[in-house]
């Protein structure tokens, strides 16, 4: 709850790099019901992270995942 959007990161040789320039907005800011999202970005990355962004701009990063995997909460 309190989630207003997401950032998507890829693992690069220099560390984690954010792929999206702007916040990917939540479909529903205070929903506890799972939502489906998709995002396309030009990347050669193999590992990714999703970060929830709350109303105050704080990020909560989730475990890294590879394409085709379901991200873990």
XYZ file of N, CA and C in Angstrom:
219
model
N 0.845 -1.195 0.000
C 0.000 0.000 0.000
C 0.879 1.243 0.000
N 0.387 2.314 -0.552
C 1.172 3.536 -0.644
C 2.112 3.562 -1.819
N 2.051 2.529 -2.661
C 2.938 2.434 -3.819
C 2.395 3.311 -4.951
N 3.218 4.257 -5.412
C 2.788 5.129 -6.511
C 3.427 4.742 -7.838
N 4.428 3.868 -7.803
C 5.072 3.463 -9.045
C 6.287 2.594 -8.814
N 7.045 2.434 -9.906
C 8.177 1.509 -9.899
C 9.352 2.081 -10.680
N 10.541 1.580 -10.336
C 11.734 1.766 -11.147
C 12.230 0.371 -11.509
N 12.814 0.258 -12.684
C 13.354 -1.015 -13.160
C 14.856 -0.845 -13.366
N 15.629 -1.759 -12.809
C 17.095 -1.714 -12.881
C 17.631 -2.953 -13.585
N 18.780 -2.779 -14.248
C 19.494 -3.929 -14.816
C 20.890 -3.960 -14.214
N 21.425 -5.165 -14.086
C 22.788 -5.305 -13.595
C 23.729 -5.086 -14.767
N 24.658 -4.155 -14.586
C 25.649 -3.850 -15.621
C 27.034 -4.012 -15.011
N 28.091 -3.976 -15.810
C 29.439 -4.115 -15.253
C 29.761 -3.082 -14.166
N 29.125 -1.904 -14.222
C 29.377 -0.862 -13.223
C 28.427 -0.887 -12.038
N 27.533 -1.883 -11.972
C 26.557 -1.967 -10.888
C 25.146 -1.909 -11.445
N 24.197 -1.613 -10.596
C 22.797 -1.553 -11.016
C 22.513 -0.225 -11.688
N 21.882 -0.292 -12.876
C 21.570 0.901 -13.673
C 20.067 0.954 -13.913
N 19.474 2.133 -13.632
C 18.036 2.287 -13.834
C 17.720 2.375 -15.318
N 16.699 1.634 -15.761
C 16.320 1.593 -17.170
C 15.276 2.637 -17.540
N 14.371 2.940 -16.630
C 13.298 3.884 -16.946
C 13.692 5.302 -16.542
N 13.423 6.260 -17.440
C 13.727 7.662 -17.141
C 12.724 8.245 -16.155
N 11.469 7.883 -16.330
C 10.393 8.389 -15.475
C 9.806 7.235 -14.676
N 9.175 7.586 -13.584
C 8.503 6.604 -12.757
C 7.465 5.841 -13.586
N 7.451 4.527 -13.459
C 6.411 3.707 -14.062
C 5.247 3.751 -13.079
N 4.144 4.414 -13.435
C 3.084 4.631 -12.448
C 2.320 3.354 -12.098
N 1.894 3.279 -10.837
C 1.039 2.186 -10.392
C -0.332 2.331 -11.026
N -0.973 1.198 -11.279
C -2.354 1.232 -11.764
C -3.286 1.737 -10.673
N -2.984 1.339 -9.429
C -3.770 1.752 -8.258
C -2.799 2.018 -7.122
N -2.809 3.229 -6.605
C -1.802 3.648 -5.620
C -1.871 2.884 -4.302
N -3.013 2.494 -3.841
C -3.117 1.837 -2.533
C -3.720 0.448 -2.610
N -3.548 -0.225 -3.702
C -4.140 -1.549 -3.878
C -3.277 -2.627 -3.232
N -3.934 -3.584 -2.601
C -3.241 -4.777 -2.099
C -3.499 -5.967 -3.023
N -4.249 -5.728 -4.095
C -4.545 -6.756 -5.086
C -3.429 -6.755 -6.132
N -2.838 -7.918 -6.452
C -1.767 -7.954 -7.461
C -2.215 -7.348 -8.793
N -1.310 -6.621 -9.428
C -1.561 -5.979 -10.718
C -0.562 -6.520 -11.732
N -0.895 -6.463 -13.009
C -0.001 -6.904 -14.084
C 0.607 -5.678 -14.777
N 1.912 -5.722 -15.029
C 2.619 -4.634 -15.702
C 3.526 -5.199 -16.771
N 3.855 -4.364 -17.750
C 4.892 -4.710 -18.723
C 5.670 -3.434 -19.031
N 6.928 -3.618 -19.408
C 7.787 -2.478 -19.734
C 8.814 -2.964 -20.740
N 9.028 -2.204 -21.793
C 10.024 -2.556 -22.800
C 11.154 -1.549 -22.757
N 12.380 -2.057 -22.773
C 13.558 -1.199 -22.751
C 14.662 -1.861 -23.565
N 15.428 -1.068 -24.312
C 16.567 -1.642 -25.027
C 17.669 -1.995 -24.026
N 17.948 -3.270 -23.891
C 18.949 -3.699 -22.923
C 19.516 -5.057 -23.313
N 20.737 -5.296 -22.906
C 21.355 -6.607 -23.084
C 21.516 -7.279 -21.728
N 20.911 -6.684 -20.696
C 21.043 -7.208 -19.339
C 20.447 -8.594 -19.178
N 20.978 -9.317 -18.203
C 20.470 -10.646 -17.881
C 19.755 -10.661 -16.542
N 20.164 -9.759 -15.643
C 19.568 -9.693 -14.307
C 18.919 -8.335 -14.110
N 17.749 -8.354 -13.460
C 16.960 -7.142 -13.275
C 16.451 -7.061 -11.843
N 16.099 -5.851 -11.434
C 15.460 -5.620 -10.143
C 14.316 -4.645 -10.341
N 13.248 -4.855 -9.585
C 12.132 -3.919 -9.540
C 12.176 -3.234 -8.181
N 11.936 -1.927 -8.186
C 11.854 -1.175 -6.938
C 10.489 -0.514 -6.851
N 9.763 -0.791 -5.767
C 8.517 -0.080 -5.485
C 8.885 1.309 -4.995
N 8.117 2.311 -5.391
C 8.331 3.685 -4.914
C 7.060 4.111 -4.180
N 7.228 4.571 -2.927
C 6.056 4.948 -2.143
C 5.737 6.433 -2.280
N 4.709 6.862 -1.578
C 4.241 8.250 -1.635
C 5.319 9.273 -1.300
N 6.325 8.861 -0.526
C 7.394 9.769 -0.087
C 8.653 9.663 -0.937
N 8.610 8.845 -1.995
C 9.762 8.687 -2.868
C 10.763 7.646 -2.412
N 10.447 6.906 -1.346
C 11.350 5.856 -0.869
C 11.201 4.617 -1.736
N 12.326 3.993 -2.033
C 12.343 2.782 -2.850
C 12.512 1.540 -1.991
N 11.813 0.486 -2.377
C 12.009 -0.835 -1.788
C 12.347 -1.775 -2.930
N 13.632 -2.166 -3.017
C 14.049 -3.063 -4.100
C 13.732 -4.506 -3.747
N 13.415 -5.263 -4.795
C 13.104 -6.686 -4.641
C 14.263 -7.507 -5.181
N 14.232 -8.800 -4.881
C 15.314 -9.692 -5.293
C 15.518 -9.641 -6.809
N 16.772 -9.778 -7.251
C 17.051 -9.814 -8.687
C 16.344 -10.999 -9.355
N 16.025 -10.821 -10.632
C 15.387 -11.880 -11.402
C 15.892 -11.827 -12.835
N 15.694 -12.926 -13.563
C 16.002 -12.981 -14.987
C 14.695 -12.920 -15.764
N 14.759 -12.477 -17.018
C 13.556 -12.417 -17.841
C 12.913 -13.799 -17.917
N 11.601 -13.807 -17.846
C 10.862 -15.057 -17.871
C 10.559 -15.589 -16.487
N 11.218 -15.063 -15.449
C 10.945 -15.449 -14.067
C 9.901 -14.500 -13.480
N 9.167 -14.985 -12.516
C 8.268 -14.129 -11.754
C 9.100 -13.456 -10.655
N 9.057 -12.117 -10.551
C 9.781 -11.456 -9.459
C 9.202 -11.897 -8.107
N 10.089 -12.053 -7.155
C 9.655 -12.422 -5.797
C 9.369 -11.151 -5.009
N 8.422 -11.238 -4.117
C 8.040 -10.063 -3.294
C 9.119 -9.730 -2.300
